[in-house]
């Protein structure tokens, strides 16, 4: 592959992954992996590793932006993160014992449906509404739903960001900006763990592709996070929904090409 082709593919992948991360707390792996596999011929396991490494800084800078705007629940985010990480391992172990199934499109299809949901039925919960839930109940919910998210991530291999956003907004009653901020905060650490394990097992990636994906995803995640924190709730719901629908449709298209 020529350097120009590599730059174009990684730029487009970074735009999609960055917007998905900054607006919706979506994992970069859902966008970057299929593009690297389809257009650059990168081996799937390594493509996921590169996508996860792109996720680390993009999620971190998004989390910082949301935190600066007071749209991040660090306490319950840490509780949920421990549950997610622990049960990702459990899910991976169970998955290794059962026959492999074609569940790869699960997170992509869910991305598309969640986008439609935000457009049709926006999340209009406010921070005042969130305060009505007791701290103890919120902590217990964070543990329980973190276990569910982690198990699904480990068993299916994807969908963590989308599962978190769905559960935080619809079940735990989070306001949308706080839900996204908390989701990207958790994804920073889960992506770091995943990237390190992928490179430890699979070896070093193509550093040019990896560097370009990290930089482009970081730039667009920062842009999206700044815009998201300035937007009105209804506008943010629509923007998030449109981004998710477009990304879900695009990735399904890439999967058909692969």
Coordinates of N, CA and C in Angstrom, one line a residue:
X1 N 0.8 -1.2 0.0 CA 0.0 0.0 0.0 C 0.9 1.3 0.0
X2 N 0.5 2.3 -0.8 CA 1.3 3.5 -0.8 C 1.0 4.3 0.4
X3 N 2.0 5.2 0.7 CA 1.8 6.1 1.9 C 0.6 6.9 1.8
X4 N 0.3 7.4 0.6 CA -0.9 8.3 0.4 C -2.2 7.5 0.7
X5 N -2.3 6.3 0.3 CA -3.5 5.4 0.6 C -3.6 5.2 2.1
X6 N -2.5 5.0 2.7 CA -2.5 4.8 4.2 C -2.9 6.0 4.9
X7 N -2.5 7.2 4.5 CA -2.9 8.4 5.1 C -4.4 8.7 4.9
X8 N -4.9 8.5 3.7 CA -6.3 8.7 3.4 C -7.2 7.8 4.3
X9 N -6.9 6.5 4.3 CA -7.7 5.5 5.0 C -7.6 5.8 6.5
X10 N -6.4 6.0 7.1 CA -6.3 6.3 8.5 C -7.0 7.6 8.9
X11 N -6.9 8.6 8.0 CA -7.6 9.9 8.2 C -9.1 9.7 8.3
X12 N -9.7 9.0 7.3 CA -11.1 8.7 7.4 C -11.6 7.9 8.6
X13 N -10.7 6.9 8.9 CA -11.0 6.1 10.1 C -10.9 6.9 11.3
X14 N -9.9 7.8 11.4 CA -9.8 8.7 12.6 C -10.9 9.7 12.7
X15 N -11.4 10.2 11.6 CA -12.6 11.1 11.6 C -13.8 10.4 12.2
X16 N -14.1 9.2 11.7 CA -15.3 8.4 12.2 C -15.1 8.0 13.6
X17 N -13.9 7.5 14.0 CA -13.7 7.0 15.3 C -13.7 8.2 16.3
X18 N -13.1 9.3 15.9 CA -13.0 10.4 16.8 C -14.3 11.1 17.1
X19 N -15.2 11.2 16.0 CA -16.5 11.8 16.2 C -17.3 10.8 17.1
X20 N -17.2 9.5 16.9 CA -18.0 8.5 17.7 C -17.6 8.6 19.1
X21 N -16.3 8.7 19.4 CA -15.8 8.8 20.8 C -16.2 10.1 21.4
X22 N -15.9 11.2 20.8 CA -16.2 12.5 21.4 C -17.7 12.8 21.6
X23 N -18.5 12.4 20.7 CA -20.0 12.6 20.8 C -20.7 11.6 21.6
X24 N -20.3 10.3 21.5 CA -21.1 9.2 22.0 C -20.3 8.2 22.9
X25 N -19.0 8.4 23.2 CA -18.3 7.5 24.0 C -18.2 6.1 23.3
X26 N -18.2 6.1 22.0 CA -18.1 4.9 21.3 C -16.7 4.4 21.1
X27 N -16.5 3.1 21.2 CA -15.1 2.6 21.0 C -14.6 2.8 19.6
X28 N -13.4 3.2 19.4 CA -12.8 3.4 18.1 C -12.7 2.1 17.3
X29 N -12.6 1.0 18.0 CA -12.5 -0.3 17.4 C -13.6 -0.6 16.4
X30 N -14.8 -0.1 16.7 CA -15.9 -0.3 15.8 C -15.8 0.3 14.4
X31 N -15.0 1.4 14.3 CA -14.8 2.0 13.1 C -13.4 1.7 12.4
X32 N -12.4 1.8 13.3 CA -11.0 1.7 12.7 C -10.7 0.2 12.3
X33 N -11.1 -0.7 13.1 CA -10.8 -2.1 12.7 C -11.2 -2.5 11.3
X34 N -12.6 -2.4 11.0 CA -13.0 -2.8 9.7 C -12.4 -2.1 8.5
X35 N -12.0 -0.8 8.8 CA -11.4 0.0 7.7 C -10.0 -0.5 7.4
X36 N -9.2 -0.7 8.5 CA -7.9 -1.2 8.3 C -7.8 -2.6 7.7
X37 N -8.8 -3.4 8.1 CA -8.8 -4.8 7.5 C -9.2 -4.7 6.0
X38 N -10.2 -3.9 5.7 CA -10.8 -3.9 4.4 C -9.9 -3.2 3.4
X39 N -9.4 -2.0 3.8 CA -8.6 -1.2 2.8 C -7.1 -1.3 2.9
X40 N -6.6 -1.7 4.0 CA -5.1 -1.8 4.1 C -4.6 -3.2 4.3
X41 N -5.6 -4.1 4.4 CA -5.2 -5.6 4.5 C -4.5 -5.9 5.7
X42 N -4.8 -5.2 6.8 CA -4.1 -5.5 8.1 C -4.8 -6.7 8.8
X43 N -4.0 -7.6 9.4 CA -4.6 -8.7 10.0 C -5.5 -8.3 11.1
X44 N -6.7 -9.0 11.2 CA -7.8 -8.5 12.2 C -7.3 -8.3 13.6
X45 N -6.6 -9.3 14.2 CA -6.1 -9.1 15.6 C -5.3 -7.9 15.8
X46 N -4.4 -7.6 14.8 CA -3.6 -6.4 14.9 C -4.4 -5.1 14.7
X47 N -5.4 -5.2 13.8 CA -6.2 -4.0 13.5 C -7.0 -3.6 14.8
X48 N -7.4 -4.6 15.6 CA -8.1 -4.3 16.8 C -7.2 -3.7 17.8
X49 N -5.9 -4.2 17.9 CA -4.9 -3.6 18.7 C -4.6 -2.2 18.4
X50 N -4.5 -1.8 17.1 CA -4.3 -0.5 16.7 C -5.5 0.4 17.1
X51 N -6.7 -0.1 16.8 CA -7.9 0.6 17.1 C -8.0 0.9 18.6
X52 N -7.6 -0.1 19.5 CA -7.7 0.1 20.9 C -6.6 1.2 21.4
X53 N -5.4 1.1 20.7 CA -4.4 2.1 21.1 C -4.9 3.5 20.7
X54 N -5.6 3.6 19.6 CA -6.2 4.9 19.2 C -7.2 5.4 20.2
X55 N -7.9 4.5 20.8 CA -9.0 4.7 21.7 C -8.4 5.4 23.0
X56 N -7.2 5.0 23.4 CA -6.7 5.4 24.7 C -6.6 6.9 24.8
X57 N -5.8 7.6 23.9 CA -5.7 9.0 24.0 C -7.0 9.8 23.6
X58 N -7.7 9.2 22.6 CA -9.0 9.9 22.2 C -10.0 9.9 23.4
X59 N -10.1 8.8 24.1 CA -11.0 8.7 25.2 C -10.5 9.6 26.4
X60 N -9.2 9.6 26.6 CA -8.6 10.4 27.7 C -8.9 11.9 27.5
X61 N -8.6 12.4 26.3 CA -8.8 13.8 26.0 C -10.3 14.1 26.0
X62 N -11.1 13.2 25.6 CA -12.6 13.4 25.7 C -13.0 13.5 27.1
X63 N -12.5 12.5 27.9 CA -12.9 12.5 29.4 C -12.5 13.8 30.1
X64 N -11.3 14.3 29.7 CA -10.8 15.5 30.3 C -11.7 16.7 30.0
X65 N -12.1 16.7 28.7 CA -13.0 17.8 28.2 C -14.3 17.8 29.0
X66 N -14.9 16.6 29.1 CA -16.2 16.4 29.8 C -16.0 16.7 31.3
X67 N -14.9 16.3 31.9 CA -14.7 16.6 33.3 C -14.5 18.1 33.5
X68 N -13.8 18.8 32.6 CA -13.6 20.3 32.7 C -15.0 21.0 32.7
X69 N -15.9 20.4 32.0 CA -17.3 21.0 31.9 C -18.3 20.4 32.9
X70 N -17.7 19.7 33.9 CA -18.5 19.1 35.0 C -19.5 18.1 34.5
X71 N -19.1 17.3 33.5 CA -20.0 16.3 32.9 C -19.4 14.9 33.0
X72 N -18.9 14.6 34.2 CA -18.2 13.3 34.4 C -18.5 12.8 35.9
X73 N -19.0 11.6 36.0 CA -19.2 11.0 37.3 C -18.0 10.0 37.6
X74 N -16.9 10.6 38.2 CA -15.7 9.8 38.4 C -15.9 8.7 39.4
X75 N -16.6 9.0 40.5 CA -16.7 8.0 41.6 C -17.4 6.7 41.1
X76 N -18.6 6.9 40.5 CA -19.3 5.7 40.0 C -18.6 5.1 38.7
X77 N -17.9 6.0 38.0 CA -17.2 5.5 36.8 C -16.1 4.6 37.2
X78 N -15.4 4.9 38.3 CA -14.3 4.0 38.8 C -14.9 2.6 39.2
X79 N -16.0 2.7 39.9 CA -16.7 1.5 40.4 C -17.1 0.6 39.2
X80 N -17.7 1.2 38.2 CA -18.1 0.5 37.0 C -16.9 -0.1 36.3
X81 N -15.8 0.7 36.2 CA -14.7 0.3 35.5 C -14.1 -1.0 36.0
X82 N -14.0 -1.1 37.4 CA -13.5 -2.3 38.0 C -14.3 -3.5 37.6
X83 N -15.7 -3.4 37.6 CA -16.6 -4.4 37.3 C -16.4 -4.8 35.8
X84 N -16.3 -3.8 34.9 CA -16.2 -4.0 33.5 C -14.9 -4.8 33.2
X85 N -13.8 -4.4 33.8 CA -12.5 -5.0 33.5 C -12.5 -6.5 34.0
X86 N -13.0 -6.7 35.2 CA -13.1 -8.0 35.8 C -13.9 -9.0 35.0
X87 N -15.1 -8.5 34.6 CA -16.0 -9.4 33.9 C -15.7 -9.5 32.4
X88 N -14.9 -8.6 31.9 CA -14.4 -8.8 30.5 C -13.5 -10.1 30.4
X89 N -12.7 -10.3 31.5 CA -11.9 -11.5 31.6 C -12.8 -12.7 31.7
X90 N -13.8 -12.6 32.5 CA -14.7 -13.8 32.7 C -15.4 -14.1 31.3
X91 N -15.9 -13.0 30.7 CA -16.6 -13.2 29.4 C -15.6 -13.9 28.3
X92 N -14.4 -13.4 28.3 CA -13.4 -13.9 27.4 C -13.2 -15.4 27.6
X93 N -13.1 -15.8 28.9 CA -12.8 -17.2 29.3 C -14.0 -18.1 28.9
X94 N -15.2 -17.6 29.1 CA -16.4 -18.4 28.8 C -16.5 -18.5 27.2
X95 N -16.2 -17.4 26.5 CA -16.2 -17.4 25.0 C -15.2 -18.5 24.5
X96 N -14.1 -18.7 25.2 CA -13.1 -19.6 24.7 C -13.6 -21.1 24.8
X97 N -14.6 -21.3 25.7 CA -15.1 -22.6 25.9 C -16.2 -23.1 25.0
X98 N -16.9 -22.1 24.4 CA -18.0 -22.4 23.5 C -17.7 -22.3 22.1
X99 N -18.4 -22.9 21.2 CA -18.1 -22.8 19.7 C -18.2 -21.4 19.3
X100 N -17.3 -20.9 18.4 CA -17.4 -19.5 17.9 C -18.6 -19.3 17.1
X101 N -19.2 -18.1 17.4 CA -20.4 -17.7 16.7 C -20.2 -16.4 16.0
X102 N -21.0 -16.1 15.0 CA -20.8 -14.9 14.2 C -21.6 -13.8 15.0
X103 N -20.9 -13.2 15.9 CA -21.5 -12.1 16.7 C -20.8 -10.8 16.5
X104 N -19.9 -10.7 15.5 CA -19.1 -9.5 15.3 C -19.9 -8.3 14.9
X105 N -21.0 -8.5 14.2 CA -21.9 -7.4 13.8 C -22.8 -6.9 14.9
X106 N -22.7 -7.5 16.0 CA -23.6 -7.2 17.2 C -23.5 -5.7 17.5
X107 N -22.2 -5.3 17.8 CA -22.0 -3.9 18.2 C -22.3 -2.9 17.1
X108 N -22.0 -3.3 15.9 CA -22.3 -2.3 14.8 C -23.8 -2.1 14.6
X109 N -24.5 -3.2 14.7 CA -26.0 -3.0 14.5 C -26.6 -2.3 15.7
X110 N -26.0 -2.5 16.9 CA -26.5 -1.8 18.1 C -26.1 -0.3 18.0
X111 N -25.0 0.0 17.4 CA -24.6 1.4 17.1 C -25.7 2.1 16.3
X112 N -26.1 1.5 15.2 CA -27.1 2.0 14.3 C -28.4 2.2 15.0
X113 N -28.9 1.2 15.8 CA -30.1 1.3 16.5 C -30.1 2.4 17.6
X114 N -29.0 2.5 18.3 CA -28.9 3.5 19.3 C -28.9 4.9 18.7
X115 N -28.3 5.0 17.6 CA -28.4 6.3 16.9 C -29.8 6.7 16.5
X116 N -30.6 5.7 16.0 CA -32.0 6.0 15.7 C -32.8 6.4 17.0
X117 N -32.4 5.7 18.1 CA -33.1 5.9 19.4 C -32.9 7.4 19.8
X118 N -31.6 7.9 19.7 CA -31.3 9.2 20.1 C -32.0 10.3 19.3
X119 N -32.3 10.0 18.0 CA -33.0 10.9 17.1 C -34.5 10.9 17.4
X120 N -35.0 9.7 17.6 CA -36.5 9.5 17.7 C -36.9 9.9 19.2
X121 N -36.1 9.3 20.2 CA -36.5 9.5 21.6 C -35.3 10.1 22.3
X122 N -35.0 11.4 22.2 CA -33.8 11.9 22.9 C -33.8 11.8 24.4
X123 N -32.6 11.7 25.0 CA -32.5 11.6 26.4 C -32.5 13.1 27.0
X124 N -33.6 13.4 27.7 CA -33.8 14.7 28.2 C -33.6 14.8 29.7
X125 N -33.0 13.8 30.3 CA -32.8 13.8 31.8 C -31.8 14.9 32.1
X126 N -32.1 15.6 33.3 CA -31.2 16.7 33.7 C -30.4 16.2 34.9
X127 N -29.4 17.1 35.3 CA -28.5 16.7 36.4 C -29.3 16.7 37.7
X128 N -30.4 17.6 37.8 CA -31.2 17.6 39.0 C -31.9 16.2 39.1
X129 N -32.4 15.7 38.0 CA -33.0 14.4 38.0 C -32.1 13.3 38.5
X130 N -30.8 13.4 38.2 CA -29.8 12.4 38.6 C -29.6 12.5 40.1
X131 N -29.7 13.6 40.7 CA -29.5 13.8 42.1 C -30.5 13.1 43.0
X132 N -31.7 12.7 42.4 CA -32.7 12.1 43.1 C -32.4 10.6 43.4
X133 N -31.4 10.1 42.7 CA -31.0 8.7 43.0 C -30.0 8.7 44.1
X134 N -30.2 7.8 45.1 CA -29.2 7.8 46.3 C -27.9 7.3 45.8
X135 N -26.8 7.7 46.5 CA -25.4 7.4 46.2 C -25.2 5.9 46.3
X136 N -25.9 5.2 47.3 CA -25.7 3.8 47.5 C -26.3 3.0 46.4
X137 N -27.5 3.4 46.0 CA -28.2 2.8 44.8 C -27.4 2.9 43.6
X138 N -26.8 4.1 43.3 CA -26.0 4.4 42.1 C -24.8 3.5 42.1
X139 N -24.1 3.3 43.3 CA -22.9 2.5 43.4 C -23.2 1.0 43.1
X140 N -24.4 0.5 43.6 CA -24.8 -0.8 43.4 C -25.1 -1.1 41.9
X141 N -25.8 -0.1 41.3 CA -26.1 -0.2 39.9 C -24.8 -0.2 39.1
X142 N -23.9 0.6 39.4 CA -22.6 0.7 38.7 C -21.9 -0.7 38.7
X143 N -21.9 -1.4 39.9 CA -21.3 -2.7 40.0 C -22.0 -3.7 39.1
X144 N -23.3 -3.8 39.2 CA -24.1 -4.8 38.5 C -24.0 -4.6 37.0
X145 N -24.3 -3.4 36.6 CA -24.3 -3.1 35.1 C -22.9 -3.1 34.5
X146 N -21.9 -2.8 35.3 CA -20.5 -3.0 34.9 C -20.2 -4.4 34.6
X147 N -20.7 -5.3 35.5 CA -20.5 -6.8 35.3 C -21.1 -7.2 34.0
X148 N -22.3 -6.7 33.7 CA -23.1 -7.1 32.5 C -22.3 -6.6 31.2
X149 N -21.9 -5.3 31.3 CA -21.1 -4.8 30.1 C -19.8 -5.5 29.9
X150 N -19.1 -5.8 31.0 CA -17.8 -6.4 30.9 C -17.9 -7.8 30.3
X151 N -19.0 -8.6 30.8 CA -19.2 -9.9 30.3 C -19.5 -9.9 28.8
X152 N -20.3 -9.0 28.4 CA -20.7 -8.9 26.9 C -19.5 -8.5 26.1
X153 N -18.7 -7.6 26.6 CA -17.4 -7.2 25.9 C -16.5 -8.4 25.7
X154 N -16.3 -9.1 26.8 CA -15.4 -10.3 26.7 C -15.9 -11.4 25.9
X155 N -17.3 -11.6 25.9 CA -17.9 -12.7 25.2 C -18.0 -12.4 23.7
X156 N -18.5 -11.2 23.4 CA -18.7 -10.8 22.0 C -17.5 -10.3 21.4
X157 N -16.7 -9.6 22.2 CA -15.4 -9.0 21.7 C -15.6 -7.5 21.3
X158 N -16.7 -6.9 21.5 CA -16.9 -5.5 21.1 C -18.2 -5.0 21.8
X159 N -18.4 -3.7 21.6 CA -19.7 -3.1 22.0 C -19.7 -2.5 23.4
X160 N -18.5 -2.4 24.0 CA -18.5 -1.8 25.4 C -18.9 -0.4 25.5
X161 N -18.5 0.5 24.6 CA -18.9 1.9 24.6 C -20.4 2.1 24.4
X162 N -20.9 1.3 23.5 CA -22.3 1.5 23.2 C -23.2 0.9 24.3
X163 N -22.7 -0.2 24.9 CA -23.5 -0.8 26.0 C -23.5 0.1 27.2
X164 N -22.4 0.8 27.4 CA -22.3 1.7 28.6 C -23.2 2.9 28.4
X165 N -23.2 3.5 27.2 CA -24.0 4.6 26.9 C -25.5 4.3 27.0
X166 N -25.9 3.1 26.5 CA -27.3 2.6 26.5 C -27.7 2.5 27.9
X167 N -26.9 1.8 28.8 CA -27.3 1.5 30.1 C -27.3 2.8 31.0
X168 N -26.3 3.6 30.8 CA -26.2 4.8 31.6 C -27.3 5.7 31.4
X169 N -27.8 5.8 30.1 CA -28.9 6.8 29.8 C -30.3 6.2 30.1
X170 N -30.5 4.9 29.7 CA -31.8 4.4 29.8 C -32.1 3.6 31.1
X171 N -31.1 3.0 31.7 CA -31.3 2.3 32.9 C -30.9 3.0 34.2
X172 N -29.7 3.6 34.1 CA -29.2 4.3 35.3 C -29.7 5.8 35.4
X173 N -30.3 6.2 34.3 CA -30.9 7.6 34.3 C -29.9 8.7 34.3
X174 N -28.8 8.5 33.6 CA -27.8 9.6 33.5 C -28.3 10.6 32.4
X175 N -27.9 11.9 32.7 CA -28.1 13.0 31.7 C -27.0 12.6 30.6
X176 N -27.3 13.0 29.3 CA -26.5 12.5 28.2 C -25.1 12.9 28.2
X177 N -24.8 14.1 28.5 CA -23.4 14.6 28.6 C -22.6 13.8 29.7
X178 N -23.2 13.7 30.8 CA -22.6 12.9 31.9 C -22.4 11.5 31.6
X179 N -23.3 10.9 30.8 CA -23.2 9.5 30.4 C -22.1 9.3 29.5
X180 N -21.9 10.2 28.5 CA -20.8 10.1 27.5 C -19.5 10.4 28.2
X181 N -19.4 11.4 29.1 CA -18.2 11.7 29.8 C -17.7 10.5 30.7
X182 N -18.7 9.9 31.4 CA -18.4 8.7 32.2 C -17.9 7.5 31.4
X183 N -18.6 7.4 30.2 CA -18.3 6.3 29.3 C -16.9 6.4 28.8
X184 N -16.5 7.6 28.3 CA -15.1 7.7 27.7 C -14.0 7.6 28.8
X185 N -14.4 8.0 30.0 CA -13.5 7.9 31.2 C -13.1 6.4 31.4
X186 N -14.2 5.6 31.4 CA -14.0 4.1 31.6 C -13.3 3.5 30.4
X187 N -13.6 4.0 29.2 CA -13.0 3.4 28.0 C -11.5 3.7 27.9
X188 N -11.1 4.8 28.5 CA -9.6 5.1 28.5 C -8.8 3.9 29.1
X189 N -9.3 3.4 30.2 CA -8.6 2.3 30.9 C -8.8 0.9 30.3
X190 N -10.1 0.7 29.8 CA -10.3 -0.6 29.2 C -9.6 -0.7 27.9
X191 N -9.5 0.4 27.1 CA -8.8 0.4 25.8 C -7.3 0.2 26.1
X192 N -6.7 0.8 27.1 CA -5.3 0.7 27.4 C -5.0 -0.8 27.8
X193 N -5.9 -1.4 28.6 CA -5.7 -2.8 29.0 C -5.7 -3.7 27.7
X194 N -6.7 -3.4 26.8 CA -6.8 -4.2 25.6 C -5.7 -4.0 24.7
X195 N -5.2 -2.8 24.5 CA -4.1 -2.5 23.6 C -2.8 -3.2 24.0
X196 N -2.5 -3.1 25.3 CA -1.3 -3.7 25.9 C -1.4 -5.2 25.7
X197 N -2.5 -5.8 26.0 CA -2.6 -7.3 25.8 C -2.5 -7.7 24.4
X198 N -3.1 -6.9 23.5 CA -3.0 -7.3 22.0 C -1.6 -7.2 21.5
X199 N -0.9 -6.2 21.9 CA 0.5 -6.0 21.4 C 1.4 -7.0 22.1
X200 N 1.1 -7.3 23.3 CA 1.9 -8.3 24.0 C 1.8 -9.7 23.4
X201 N 0.6 -10.0 23.0 CA 0.4 -11.4 22.4 C 0.7 -11.4 20.9
X202 N 0.3 -10.3 20.2 CA 0.4 -10.3 18.7 C 1.7 -9.7 18.2
X203 N 2.5 -9.0 19.1 CA 3.7 -8.4 18.6 C 3.5 -6.9 18.2
X204 N 4.5 -6.2 17.7 CA 4.4 -4.8 17.4 C 3.6 -4.6 16.2
X205 N 2.8 -3.5 16.1 CA 2.0 -3.2 15.0 C 2.8 -2.5 13.9
X206 N 2.1 -2.1 12.8 CA 2.7 -1.2 11.8 C 2.7 0.2 12.4
X207 N 3.9 0.7 12.8 CA 3.9 1.9 13.6 C 3.4 3.1 12.8
X208 N 3.6 3.1 11.5 CA 3.1 4.3 10.7 C 1.6 4.3 10.8
X209 N 0.9 3.2 10.6 CA -0.6 3.1 10.6 C -1.0 3.4 12.0
X210 N -0.4 2.9 13.0 CA -0.8 3.1 14.4 C -0.7 4.6 14.8
X211 N 0.4 5.2 14.4 CA 0.7 6.6 14.8 C -0.4 7.5 14.1
X212 N -0.6 7.3 12.8 CA -1.6 8.1 12.1 C -3.0 7.9 12.7
X213 N -3.4 6.7 13.0 CA -4.7 6.4 13.6 C -4.9 7.1 14.9
X214 N -3.8 7.0 15.8 CA -3.9 7.7 17.1 C -4.0 9.2 16.9
X215 N -3.2 9.8 16.1 CA -3.3 11.3 15.9 C -4.6 11.8 15.3
X216 N -5.1 11.1 14.3 CA -6.3 11.6 13.6 C -7.5 11.4 14.6
X217 N -7.5 10.2 15.2 CA -8.7 9.9 16.2 C -8.6 10.9 17.3
X218 N -7.4 11.2 17.8 CA -7.3 12.2 19.0 C -7.8 13.6 18.6
X219 N -7.4 14.1 17.4 CA -7.8 15.4 16.9 C -9.3 15.5 16.8
X220 N -10.0 14.5 16.2 CA -11.4 14.6 15.9 C -12.2 14.3 17.2
X221 N -11.7 13.5 18.1 CA -12.4 13.3 19.4 C -12.4 14.5 20.2
X222 N -11.3 15.3 20.2 CA -11.2 16.6 20.9 C -12.2 17.6 20.3
X223 N -12.3 17.7 19.0 CA -13.2 18.6 18.3 C -14.6 18.2 18.7
X224 N -15.0 16.9 18.6 CA -16.3 16.4 18.9 C -16.7 16.7 20.4
X225 N -15.8 16.4 21.3 CA -16.0 16.6 22.8 C -16.3 18.1 23.1
X226 N -15.5 19.0 22.5 CA -15.7 20.4 22.7 C -17.1 20.9 22.2
X227 N -17.4 20.4 21.0 CA -18.7 20.8 20.4 C -19.9 20.2 21.3
X228 N -19.7 18.9 21.7 CA -20.8 18.2 22.5 C -21.0 18.9 23.8
X229 N -20.0 19.4 24.5 CA -20.2 20.1 25.8 C -20.8 21.5 25.6
X230 N -20.7 22.1 24.5 CA -21.3 23.4 24.3 C -22.8 23.3 23.8
X231 N -23.2 22.1 23.3 CA -24.5 21.9 22.6 C -25.6 21.8 23.6
X232 N -26.8 22.3 23.2 CA -28.0 22.1 24.0 C -28.4 20.6 23.9
X233 N -29.1 20.1 25.0 CA -29.4 18.7 25.1 C -30.1 18.1 23.8
X234 N -31.1 18.8 23.3 CA -31.8 18.3 22.1 C -30.9 18.3 20.9
X235 N -30.1 19.3 20.7 CA -29.1 19.3 19.6 C -28.1 18.2 19.7
X236 N -27.6 18.0 21.0 CA -26.6 17.0 21.2 C -27.2 15.6 20.9
X237 N -28.5 15.4 21.3 CA -29.1 14.1 21.0 C -29.2 13.8 19.5
X238 N -29.6 14.8 18.8 CA -29.7 14.7 17.3 C -28.3 14.5 16.7
X239 N -27.3 15.3 17.1 CA -26.0 15.1 16.6 C -25.4 13.8 16.9
X240 N -25.6 13.3 18.1 CA -25.1 12.0 18.5 C -25.8 10.9 17.7
X241 N -27.1 11.0 17.6 CA -27.9 10.0 16.8 C -27.4 10.0 15.4
X242 N -27.2 11.1 14.7 CA -26.8 11.1 13.3 C -25.4 10.5 13.2
X243 N -24.5 10.9 14.1 CA -23.1 10.3 14.0 C -23.2 8.8 14.1
X244 N -24.0 8.3 15.1 CA -24.1 6.8 15.3 C -24.7 6.1 14.1
X245 N -25.8 6.7 13.6 CA -26.5 6.1 12.4 C -25.5 6.0 11.2
X246 N -24.8 7.1 11.0 CA -23.9 7.1 9.8 C -22.7 6.2 10.0
X247 N -22.2 6.1 11.2 CA -21.1 5.2 11.5 C -21.5 3.8 11.4
X248 N -22.7 3.5 12.0 CA -23.2 2.1 12.0 C -23.4 1.6 10.6
X249 N -24.0 2.5 9.7 CA -24.3 2.2 8.3 C -23.0 2.0 7.6
X250 N -22.0 2.9 7.8 CA -20.7 2.8 7.1 C -20.0 1.5 7.5
X251 N -19.9 1.2 8.8 CA -19.2 0.0 9.2 C -19.9 -1.3 8.7
X252 N -21.2 -1.3 8.6 CA -21.9 -2.4 8.0 C -21.5 -2.6 6.6
X253 N -21.4 -1.4 5.9 CA -21.0 -1.5 4.5 C -19.6 -2.0 4.3
X254 N -18.6 -1.6 5.2 CA -17.3 -2.1 5.2 C -17.2 -3.6 5.4
X255 N -18.1 -4.0 6.3 CA -18.1 -5.5 6.6 C -18.5 -6.3 5.4
X256 N -19.5 -5.7 4.6 CA -19.9 -6.4 3.4 C -18.8 -6.5 2.4
X257 N -18.0 -5.4 2.3 CA -16.8 -5.4 1.4 C -15.7 -6.4 1.8
X258 N -15.6 -6.6 3.1 CA -14.5 -7.4 3.6 C -14.6 -8.9 3.1

